[in-house]
Amino acid sequence: MKEEGGAEAAEAALQRVLDALALDPTVPRDRLVRGVPVTSILRGGRGIMQPLRFDAYTEEEGERLFGRSQSVAYFDDFLSHSWRTSPLEKAVALRLFYNAFPAFFASVAVALVAFALSREGALGPMQPHHYSASVGHTVPLSAYCTASGGVTFVLCLLFWQDVAAFVLRLRPKMAFFDKLSIHQTDTDLKPAGIRSLGGFLKLSKRFVILWHRDYFTRLWCIYEVAAFEFLQRPENKQTGRRRSSSSSSSSSSSSSSLSRRPGSV
């Protein structure tokens, strides 16, 4: 009996936590779950990363910021950061995070193509040979490889997400970014967004930390890390699914009973 009581108490405690990590049901989902294209965040750069002014925004500024987000079903990334971090550092970190690997592979590919074309004489003669101690003889050099590879790396580092979205027509990554995903001036949407942080984390496929030495001194940052780690546990995901299905069932039953009532609204 004690074991059953302890299991029921633990289940009830877990359910209370999961209820707290849910979306606010009082706000329409399309006004609450708002993602921002990563391309938009990167283009905004240092300006978007400027610290929040909290209650200093005008209604027009609040609408303009919120207008940069759009309704989404889920988030590819949840961007967690401290507003104490330098805006420039965060802007650079995001470009490296999202664009560095594509930039590396693209620059290598372009440099190899340039080398092959140079070797065949399509781009003009190769540069003078250079003695390589590692292979024990001279090897040809091509300025085209270095130039094309370097330029490709820089361009992709700056614009790869735009190229992927607008040239390659790939679906842009959607991220939760607090300044734009939560309305900063609306008296209903702002508190609802703050209450729904756990729900946003539940809808996020990946948790991205913009690290700073003060990161774990910020209460919101600690909450986000702890909540995301908690929600990723298999047992909590299963409990969450059971809760969702049972809630849907009860809602359907409730709706059915209401629909059978004469004059019900």
PDB file of C-alpha atoms in Angstrom:
ATOM      1  CA  MET A   1       0.000   0.000   0.000  1.00  0.00           C
ATOM      2  CA  LYS A   2       2.795   2.380   0.886  1.00  0.00           C
ATOM      3  CA  GLU A   3       4.539   1.640  -2.393  1.00  0.00           C
ATOM      4  CA  GLU A   4       1.322   2.248  -4.319  1.00  0.00           C
ATOM      5  CA  GLY A   5       0.745   5.480  -2.428  1.00  0.00           C
ATOM      6  CA  GLY A   6       4.307   6.615  -3.103  1.00  0.00           C
ATOM      7  CA  ALA A   7       3.970   5.796  -6.814  1.00  0.00           C
ATOM      8  CA  GLU A   8       0.689   7.697  -7.019  1.00  0.00           C
ATOM      9  CA  ALA A   9       2.218  10.693  -5.236  1.00  0.00           C
ATOM     10  CA  ALA A  10       5.217  10.664  -7.582  1.00  0.00           C
ATOM     11  CA  GLU A  11       2.885  10.422 -10.601  1.00  0.00           C
ATOM     12  CA  ALA A  12       0.798  13.307  -9.292  1.00  0.00           C
ATOM     13  CA  ALA A  13       3.916  15.414  -8.692  1.00  0.00           C
ATOM     14  CA  LEU A  14       5.161  14.635 -12.189  1.00  0.00           C
ATOM     15  CA  GLN A  15       1.783  15.559 -13.625  1.00  0.00           C
ATOM     16  CA  ARG A  16       1.874  18.931 -11.846  1.00  0.00           C
ATOM     17  CA  VAL A  17       5.287  19.639 -13.345  1.00  0.00           C
ATOM     18  CA  LEU A  18       4.100  18.651 -16.828  1.00  0.00           C
ATOM     19  CA  ASP A  19       1.024  20.833 -16.406  1.00  0.00           C
ATOM     20  CA  ALA A  20       3.293  23.757 -15.515  1.00  0.00           C
ATOM     21  CA  LEU A  21       5.391  23.050 -18.626  1.00  0.00           C
ATOM     22  CA  ALA A  22       2.442  23.489 -20.975  1.00  0.00           C
ATOM     23  CA  LEU A  23       1.108  26.147 -23.303  1.00  0.00           C
ATOM     24  CA  ASP A  24      -1.273  28.724 -21.900  1.00  0.00           C
ATOM     25  CA  PRO A  25      -4.736  27.541 -23.038  1.00  0.00           C
ATOM     26  CA  THR A  26      -6.299  31.012 -22.799  1.00  0.00           C
ATOM     27  CA  VAL A  27      -4.532  32.357 -25.897  1.00  0.00           C
ATOM     28  CA  PRO A  28      -5.080  31.190 -29.502  1.00  0.00           C
ATOM     29  CA  ARG A  29      -2.204  28.958 -30.571  1.00  0.00           C
ATOM     30  CA  ASP A  30      -1.443  30.978 -33.694  1.00  0.00           C
ATOM     31  CA  ARG A  31      -0.837  34.047 -31.518  1.00  0.00           C
ATOM     32  CA  LEU A  32       1.181  32.132 -28.931  1.00  0.00           C
ATOM     33  CA  VAL A  33       3.452  29.619 -30.706  1.00  0.00           C
ATOM     34  CA  ARG A  34       5.542  31.954 -32.838  1.00  0.00           C
ATOM     35  CA  GLY A  35       8.795  31.075 -34.545  1.00  0.00           C
ATOM     36  CA  VAL A  36      11.323  33.280 -36.286  1.00  0.00           C
ATOM     37  CA  PRO A  37      13.134  32.227 -39.479  1.00  0.00           C
ATOM     38  CA  VAL A  38      16.822  31.820 -38.722  1.00  0.00           C
ATOM     39  CA  THR A  39      17.502  33.854 -41.877  1.00  0.00           C
ATOM     40  CA  SER A  40      15.678  36.807 -40.292  1.00  0.00           C
ATOM     41  CA  ILE A  41      17.619  36.490 -37.027  1.00  0.00           C
ATOM     42  CA  LEU A  42      20.961  36.350 -38.848  1.00  0.00           C
ATOM     43  CA  ARG A  43      20.068  39.305 -41.066  1.00  0.00           C
ATOM     44  CA  GLY A  44      19.066  41.314 -38.011  1.00  0.00           C
ATOM     45  CA  GLY A  45      22.482  40.534 -36.515  1.00  0.00           C
ATOM     46  CA  ARG A  46      23.692  42.801 -33.774  1.00  0.00           C
ATOM     47  CA  GLY A  47      20.539  44.947 -33.892  1.00  0.00           C
ATOM     48  CA  ILE A  48      18.217  42.075 -32.962  1.00  0.00           C
ATOM     49  CA  MET A  49      20.597  41.004 -30.211  1.00  0.00           C
ATOM     50  CA  GLN A  50      20.420  44.362 -28.442  1.00  0.00           C
ATOM     51  CA  PRO A  51      19.217  43.897 -24.829  1.00  0.00           C
ATOM     52  CA  LEU A  52      15.505  44.030 -24.087  1.00  0.00           C
ATOM     53  CA  ARG A  53      14.157  47.371 -22.927  1.00  0.00           C
ATOM     54  CA  PHE A  54      11.360  45.542 -21.102  1.00  0.00           C
ATOM     55  CA  ASP A  55       8.534  48.055 -20.452  1.00  0.00           C
ATOM     56  CA  ALA A  56      10.151  50.846 -22.481  1.00  0.00           C
ATOM     57  CA  TYR A  57       8.790  49.689 -25.872  1.00  0.00           C
ATOM     58  CA  THR A  58       5.934  51.588 -27.489  1.00  0.00           C
ATOM     59  CA  GLU A  59       2.950  49.636 -28.825  1.00  0.00           C
ATOM     60  CA  GLU A  60       4.172  50.252 -32.376  1.00  0.00           C
ATOM     61  CA  GLU A  61       7.641  48.896 -31.549  1.00  0.00           C
ATOM     62  CA  GLY A  62       6.115  45.867 -29.842  1.00  0.00           C
ATOM     63  CA  GLU A  63       3.971  45.070 -32.902  1.00  0.00           C
ATOM     64  CA  ARG A  64       6.945  45.550 -35.217  1.00  0.00           C
ATOM     65  CA  LEU A  65       9.072  43.101 -33.224  1.00  0.00           C
ATOM     66  CA  PHE A  66       6.266  40.559 -32.904  1.00  0.00           C
ATOM     67  CA  GLY A  67       5.529  40.914 -36.623  1.00  0.00           C
ATOM     68  CA  ARG A  68       8.901  39.359 -37.415  1.00  0.00           C
ATOM     69  CA  SER A  69       7.638  36.041 -36.031  1.00  0.00           C
ATOM     70  CA  GLN A  70       5.050  33.722 -37.545  1.00  0.00           C
ATOM     71  CA  SER A  71       2.769  30.950 -36.356  1.00  0.00           C
ATOM     72  CA  VAL A  72       4.491  27.533 -36.333  1.00  0.00           C
ATOM     73  CA  ALA A  73       3.650  23.972 -35.333  1.00  0.00           C
ATOM     74  CA  TYR A  74       7.037  23.429 -33.670  1.00  0.00           C
ATOM     75  CA  PHE A  75      10.493  24.967 -33.323  1.00  0.00           C
ATOM     76  CA  ASP A  76      13.625  23.603 -34.968  1.00  0.00           C
ATOM     77  CA  ASP A  77      15.716  25.396 -32.336  1.00  0.00           C
ATOM     78  CA  PHE A  78      15.130  27.044 -28.995  1.00  0.00           C
ATOM     79  CA  LEU A  79      17.719  29.820 -28.658  1.00  0.00           C
ATOM     80  CA  SER A  80      18.678  30.225 -25.003  1.00  0.00           C
ATOM     81  CA  HIS A  81      20.877  33.170 -24.040  1.00  0.00           C
ATOM     82  CA  SER A  82      21.597  35.850 -21.493  1.00  0.00           C
ATOM     83  CA  TRP A  83      20.915  39.489 -22.280  1.00  0.00           C
ATOM     84  CA  ARG A  84      24.186  40.330 -20.524  1.00  0.00           C
ATOM     85  CA  THR A  85      26.117  38.812 -23.425  1.00  0.00           C
ATOM     86  CA  SER A  86      27.543  41.176 -26.018  1.00  0.00           C
ATOM     87  CA  PRO A  87      25.146  41.512 -29.015  1.00  0.00           C
ATOM     88  CA  LEU A  88      28.093  41.276 -31.402  1.00  0.00           C
ATOM     89  CA  GLU A  89      29.354  38.070 -29.763  1.00  0.00           C
ATOM     90  CA  LYS A  90      25.917  36.462 -30.095  1.00  0.00           C
ATOM     91  CA  ALA A  91      25.542  37.554 -33.715  1.00  0.00           C
ATOM     92  CA  VAL A  92      28.946  36.082 -34.608  1.00  0.00           C
ATOM     93  CA  ALA A  93      28.240  32.885 -32.654  1.00  0.00           C
ATOM     94  CA  LEU A  94      24.970  32.327 -34.514  1.00  0.00           C
ATOM     95  CA  ARG A  95      26.613  32.747 -37.911  1.00  0.00           C
ATOM     96  CA  LEU A  96      29.311  30.267 -36.949  1.00  0.00           C
ATOM     97  CA  PHE A  97      26.764  27.823 -35.549  1.00  0.00           C
ATOM     98  CA  TYR A  98      24.438  27.845 -38.548  1.00  0.00           C
ATOM     99  CA  ASN A  99      26.832  28.570 -41.412  1.00  0.00           C
ATOM    100  CA  ALA A 100      30.359  27.370 -40.564  1.00  0.00           C
ATOM    101  CA  PHE A 101      29.970  23.709 -41.592  1.00  0.00           C
ATOM    102  CA  PRO A 102      28.186  24.451 -44.899  1.00  0.00           C
ATOM    103  CA  ALA A 103      30.783  27.156 -45.590  1.00  0.00           C
ATOM    104  CA  PHE A 104      33.629  24.699 -45.005  1.00  0.00           C
ATOM    105  CA  PHE A 105      32.241  21.996 -47.307  1.00  0.00           C
ATOM    106  CA  ALA A 106      31.249  24.486 -49.995  1.00  0.00           C
ATOM    107  CA  SER A 107      34.701  26.117 -49.985  1.00  0.00           C
ATOM    108  CA  VAL A 108      36.439  22.728 -50.241  1.00  0.00           C
ATOM    109  CA  ALA A 109      34.195  21.710 -53.144  1.00  0.00           C
ATOM    110  CA  VAL A 110      34.783  24.965 -55.021  1.00  0.00           C
ATOM    111  CA  ALA A 111      38.545  24.806 -54.396  1.00  0.00           C
ATOM    112  CA  LEU A 112      38.671  21.241 -55.786  1.00  0.00           C
ATOM    113  CA  VAL A 113      36.762  22.285 -58.902  1.00  0.00           C
ATOM    114  CA  ALA A 114      39.106  25.254 -59.353  1.00  0.00           C
ATOM    115  CA  PHE A 115      42.115  22.954 -58.987  1.00  0.00           C
ATOM    116  CA  ALA A 116      40.782  20.517 -61.580  1.00  0.00           C
ATOM    117  CA  LEU A 117      40.048  23.315 -64.052  1.00  0.00           C
ATOM    118  CA  SER A 118      43.474  24.869 -63.448  1.00  0.00           C
ATOM    119  CA  ARG A 119      45.187  21.547 -64.001  1.00  0.00           C
ATOM    120  CA  GLU A 120      43.416  21.186 -67.348  1.00  0.00           C
ATOM    121  CA  GLY A 121      44.398  24.733 -68.293  1.00  0.00           C
ATOM    122  CA  ALA A 122      40.805  26.028 -68.357  1.00  0.00           C
ATOM    123  CA  LEU A 123      41.641  28.801 -65.889  1.00  0.00           C
ATOM    124  CA  GLY A 124      45.067  29.683 -67.183  1.00  0.00           C
ATOM    125  CA  PRO A 125      48.473  28.292 -66.319  1.00  0.00           C
ATOM    126  CA  MET A 126      49.266  26.937 -62.871  1.00  0.00           C
ATOM    127  CA  GLN A 127      51.519  28.995 -60.640  1.00  0.00           C
ATOM    128  CA  PRO A 128      55.225  28.069 -60.317  1.00  0.00           C
ATOM    129  CA  HIS A 129      55.907  24.740 -58.635  1.00  0.00           C
ATOM    130  CA  HIS A 130      56.714  24.607 -54.960  1.00  0.00           C
ATOM    131  CA  TYR A 131      58.973  22.063 -53.284  1.00  0.00           C
ATOM    132  CA  SER A 132      57.132  20.053 -50.635  1.00  0.00           C
ATOM    133  CA  ALA A 133      59.269  18.367 -47.998  1.00  0.00           C
ATOM    134  CA  SER A 134      56.380  16.059 -47.062  1.00  0.00           C
ATOM    135  CA  VAL A 135      56.263  14.390 -50.505  1.00  0.00           C
ATOM    136  CA  GLY A 136      59.899  14.977 -51.482  1.00  0.00           C
ATOM    137  CA  HIS A 137      59.327  16.746 -54.791  1.00  0.00           C
ATOM    138  CA  THR A 138      57.808  19.827 -56.305  1.00  0.00           C
ATOM    139  CA  VAL A 139      54.037  20.211 -56.566  1.00  0.00           C
ATOM    140  CA  PRO A 140      52.046  22.678 -58.655  1.00  0.00           C
ATOM    141  CA  LEU A 141      50.258  25.533 -56.949  1.00  0.00           C
ATOM    142  CA  SER A 142      47.123  27.329 -58.111  1.00  0.00           C
ATOM    143  CA  ALA A 143      46.082  30.735 -56.879  1.00  0.00           C
ATOM    144  CA  TYR A 144      42.577  29.967 -58.111  1.00  0.00           C
ATOM    145  CA  CYS A 145      42.119  27.294 -55.436  1.00  0.00           C
ATOM    146  CA  THR A 146      43.051  29.600 -52.581  1.00  0.00           C
ATOM    147  CA  ALA A 147      41.106  32.574 -53.898  1.00  0.00           C
ATOM    148  CA  SER A 148      37.914  30.727 -54.856  1.00  0.00           C
ATOM    149  CA  GLY A 149      37.908  28.611 -51.692  1.00  0.00           C
ATOM    150  CA  GLY A 150      38.488  31.598 -49.423  1.00  0.00           C
ATOM    151  CA  VAL A 151      35.857  33.778 -51.082  1.00  0.00           C
ATOM    152  CA  THR A 152      33.319  30.920 -51.038  1.00  0.00           C
ATOM    153  CA  PHE A 153      33.910  30.317 -47.322  1.00  0.00           C
ATOM    154  CA  VAL A 154      33.352  33.976 -46.406  1.00  0.00           C
ATOM    155  CA  LEU A 155      30.233  34.330 -48.575  1.00  0.00           C
ATOM    156  CA  CYS A 156      28.687  31.119 -47.223  1.00  0.00           C
ATOM    157  CA  LEU A 157      29.551  32.079 -43.649  1.00  0.00           C
ATOM    158  CA  LEU A 158      27.622  35.308 -44.135  1.00  0.00           C
ATOM    159  CA  PHE A 159      24.746  34.219 -46.375  1.00  0.00           C
ATOM    160  CA  TRP A 160      24.356  30.419 -46.373  1.00  0.00           C
ATOM    161  CA  GLN A 161      20.935  30.381 -44.697  1.00  0.00           C
ATOM    162  CA  ASP A 162      19.644  32.870 -47.279  1.00  0.00           C
ATOM    163  CA  VAL A 163      21.097  30.769 -50.102  1.00  0.00           C
ATOM    164  CA  ALA A 164      19.486  27.622 -48.675  1.00  0.00           C
ATOM    165  CA  ALA A 165      16.082  29.290 -48.291  1.00  0.00           C
ATOM    166  CA  PHE A 166      15.836  31.463 -51.407  1.00  0.00           C
ATOM    167  CA  VAL A 167      18.112  29.767 -53.953  1.00  0.00           C
ATOM    168  CA  LEU A 168      17.961  26.079 -53.023  1.00  0.00           C
ATOM    169  CA  ARG A 169      14.350  26.466 -51.832  1.00  0.00           C
ATOM    170  CA  LEU A 170      14.961  24.540 -48.622  1.00  0.00           C
ATOM    171  CA  ARG A 171      12.549  25.036 -45.729  1.00  0.00           C
ATOM    172  CA  PRO A 172      14.008  27.746 -43.492  1.00  0.00           C
ATOM    173  CA  LYS A 173      14.786  26.719 -39.933  1.00  0.00           C
ATOM    174  CA  MET A 174      12.357  28.200 -37.418  1.00  0.00           C
ATOM    175  CA  ALA A 175      13.659  29.199 -34.008  1.00  0.00           C
ATOM    176  CA  PHE A 176      12.176  30.397 -30.757  1.00  0.00           C
ATOM    177  CA  PHE A 177      13.804  33.724 -29.905  1.00  0.00           C
ATOM    178  CA  ASP A 178      12.230  35.370 -26.859  1.00  0.00           C
ATOM    179  CA  LYS A 179      12.466  38.991 -28.031  1.00  0.00           C
ATOM    180  CA  LEU A 180      10.496  38.278 -31.199  1.00  0.00           C
ATOM    181  CA  SER A 181       8.467  35.171 -30.319  1.00  0.00           C
ATOM    182  CA  ILE A 182       6.887  36.737 -27.222  1.00  0.00           C
ATOM    183  CA  HIS A 183       4.965  39.990 -27.659  1.00  0.00           C
ATOM    184  CA  GLN A 184       6.774  42.703 -25.694  1.00  0.00           C
ATOM    185  CA  THR A 185       3.876  45.145 -25.169  1.00  0.00           C
ATOM    186  CA  ASP A 186       0.557  43.252 -25.364  1.00  0.00           C
ATOM    187  CA  THR A 187      -0.770  42.850 -21.820  1.00  0.00           C
ATOM    188  CA  ASP A 188      -2.356  39.480 -22.608  1.00  0.00           C
ATOM    189  CA  LEU A 189       0.193  37.901 -24.956  1.00  0.00           C
ATOM    190  CA  LYS A 190       3.316  38.810 -22.980  1.00  0.00           C
ATOM    191  CA  PRO A 191       2.383  37.090 -19.677  1.00  0.00           C
ATOM    192  CA  ALA A 192       0.887  34.160 -21.620  1.00  0.00           C
ATOM    193  CA  GLY A 193       4.159  33.768 -23.518  1.00  0.00           C
ATOM    194  CA  ILE A 194       6.185  33.798 -20.308  1.00  0.00           C
ATOM    195  CA  ARG A 195       3.873  31.228 -18.705  1.00  0.00           C
ATOM    196  CA  SER A 196       4.225  29.040 -21.825  1.00  0.00           C
ATOM    197  CA  LEU A 197       8.025  28.798 -21.868  1.00  0.00           C
ATOM    198  CA  GLY A 198       7.836  25.161 -20.795  1.00  0.00           C
ATOM    199  CA  GLY A 199       5.400  24.463 -23.605  1.00  0.00           C
ATOM    200  CA  PHE A 200       7.736  26.114 -26.106  1.00  0.00           C
ATOM    201  CA  LEU A 201      10.580  23.917 -24.886  1.00  0.00           C
ATOM    202  CA  LYS A 202       8.375  20.857 -25.315  1.00  0.00           C
ATOM    203  CA  LEU A 203       7.786  21.861 -28.954  1.00  0.00           C
ATOM    204  CA  SER A 204      11.520  22.390 -29.650  1.00  0.00           C
ATOM    205  CA  LYS A 205      13.599  19.789 -31.483  1.00  0.00           C
ATOM    206  CA  ARG A 206      16.940  21.226 -30.378  1.00  0.00           C
ATOM    207  CA  PHE A 207      18.166  23.414 -27.518  1.00  0.00           C
ATOM    208  CA  VAL A 208      20.862  25.924 -28.532  1.00  0.00           C
ATOM    209  CA  ILE A 209      22.846  27.762 -25.840  1.00  0.00           C
ATOM    210  CA  LEU A 210      24.591  31.012 -26.715  1.00  0.00           C
ATOM    211  CA  TRP A 211      27.192  30.528 -24.033  1.00  0.00           C
ATOM    212  CA  HIS A 212      28.529  33.279 -21.807  1.00  0.00           C
ATOM    213  CA  ARG A 213      30.351  33.087 -18.483  1.00  0.00           C
ATOM    214  CA  ASP A 214      27.277  34.620 -16.781  1.00  0.00           C
ATOM    215  CA  TYR A 215      24.853  32.137 -18.383  1.00  0.00           C
ATOM    216  CA  PHE A 216      24.285  29.978 -15.293  1.00  0.00           C
ATOM    217  CA  THR A 217      23.904  33.017 -13.045  1.00  0.00           C
ATOM    218  CA  ARG A 218      20.631  33.887 -14.821  1.00  0.00           C
ATOM    219  CA  LEU A 219      17.536  32.235 -13.351  1.00  0.00           C
ATOM    220  CA  TRP A 220      15.675  32.024 -16.675  1.00  0.00           C
ATOM    221  CA  CYS A 221      18.634  30.288 -18.316  1.00  0.00           C
ATOM    222  CA  ILE A 222      18.809  27.699 -15.526  1.00  0.00           C
ATOM    223  CA  TYR A 223      15.051  27.136 -15.807  1.00  0.00           C
ATOM    224  CA  GLU A 224      15.248  26.606 -19.575  1.00  0.00           C
ATOM    225  CA  VAL A 225      18.121  24.102 -19.336  1.00  0.00           C
ATOM    226  CA  ALA A 226      16.471  22.166 -16.495  1.00  0.00           C
ATOM    227  CA  ALA A 227      13.046  22.119 -18.151  1.00  0.00           C
ATOM    228  CA  PHE A 228      14.378  20.967 -21.525  1.00  0.00           C
ATOM    229  CA  GLU A 229      16.484  18.215 -19.930  1.00  0.00           C
ATOM    230  CA  PHE A 230      13.471  17.104 -17.878  1.00  0.00           C
ATOM    231  CA  LEU A 231      11.190  17.000 -20.913  1.00  0.00           C
ATOM    232  CA  GLN A 232      13.685  14.907 -22.911  1.00  0.00           C
ATOM    233  CA  ARG A 233      13.493  11.986 -20.479  1.00  0.00           C
ATOM    234  CA  PRO A 234      11.658   9.095 -22.143  1.00  0.00           C
ATOM    235  CA  GLU A 235       9.368   8.520 -19.170  1.00  0.00           C
ATOM    236  CA  ASN A 236       8.277  12.164 -19.188  1.00  0.00           C
ATOM    237  CA  LYS A 237       7.620  12.127 -22.933  1.00  0.00           C
ATOM    238  CA  GLN A 238       5.429   9.051 -22.471  1.00  0.00           C
ATOM    239  CA  THR A 239       3.596  10.635 -19.561  1.00  0.00           C
ATOM    240  CA  GLY A 240       3.101  13.769 -21.628  1.00  0.00           C
ATOM    241  CA  ARG A 241       1.622  11.709 -24.492  1.00  0.00           C
ATOM    242  CA  ARG A 242      -0.709   9.875 -22.108  1.00  0.00           C
ATOM    243  CA  ARG A 243      -1.790  13.172 -20.660  1.00  0.00           C
ATOM    244  CA  SER A 244      -2.399  14.660 -24.116  1.00  0.00           C
ATOM    245  CA  SER A 245      -4.455  11.668 -25.271  1.00  0.00           C
ATOM    246  CA  SER A 246      -6.496  11.586 -22.083  1.00  0.00           C
ATOM    247  CA  SER A 247      -7.085  15.340 -22.315  1.00  0.00           C
ATOM    248  CA  SER A 248      -8.208  14.967 -25.929  1.00  0.00           C
ATOM    249  CA  SER A 249     -10.563  12.155 -24.977  1.00  0.00           C
ATOM    250  CA  SER A 250     -12.089  14.119 -22.137  1.00  0.00           C
ATOM    251  CA  SER A 251     -12.424  17.180 -24.360  1.00  0.00           C
ATOM    252  CA  SER A 252     -14.168  15.096 -27.046  1.00  0.00           C
ATOM    253  CA  SER A 253     -16.536  13.580 -24.487  1.00  0.00           C
ATOM    254  CA  SER A 254     -17.243  16.977 -23.065  1.00  0.00           C
ATOM    255  CA  SER A 255     -17.893  18.438 -26.511  1.00  0.00           C
ATOM    256  CA  SER A 256     -20.177  15.531 -27.410  1.00  0.00           C
ATOM    257  CA  SER A 257     -22.228  15.936 -24.276  1.00  0.00           C
ATOM    258  CA  LEU A 258     -22.533  19.665 -24.851  1.00  0.00           C
ATOM    259  CA  SER A 259     -23.582  19.192 -28.458  1.00  0.00           C
ATOM    260  CA  ARG A 260     -26.448  16.978 -27.343  1.00  0.00           C
ATOM    261  CA  ARG A 261     -27.778  19.644 -24.972  1.00  0.00           C
ATOM    262  CA  PRO A 262     -30.631  21.666 -26.432  1.00  0.00           C
ATOM    263  CA  GLY A 263     -29.706  25.305 -26.786  1.00  0.00           C
ATOM    264  CA  SER A 264     -26.059  24.741 -25.830  1.00  0.00           C
ATOM    265  CA  VAL A 265     -23.485  27.180 -27.201  1.00  0.00           C
TER     266      VAL A 265
END
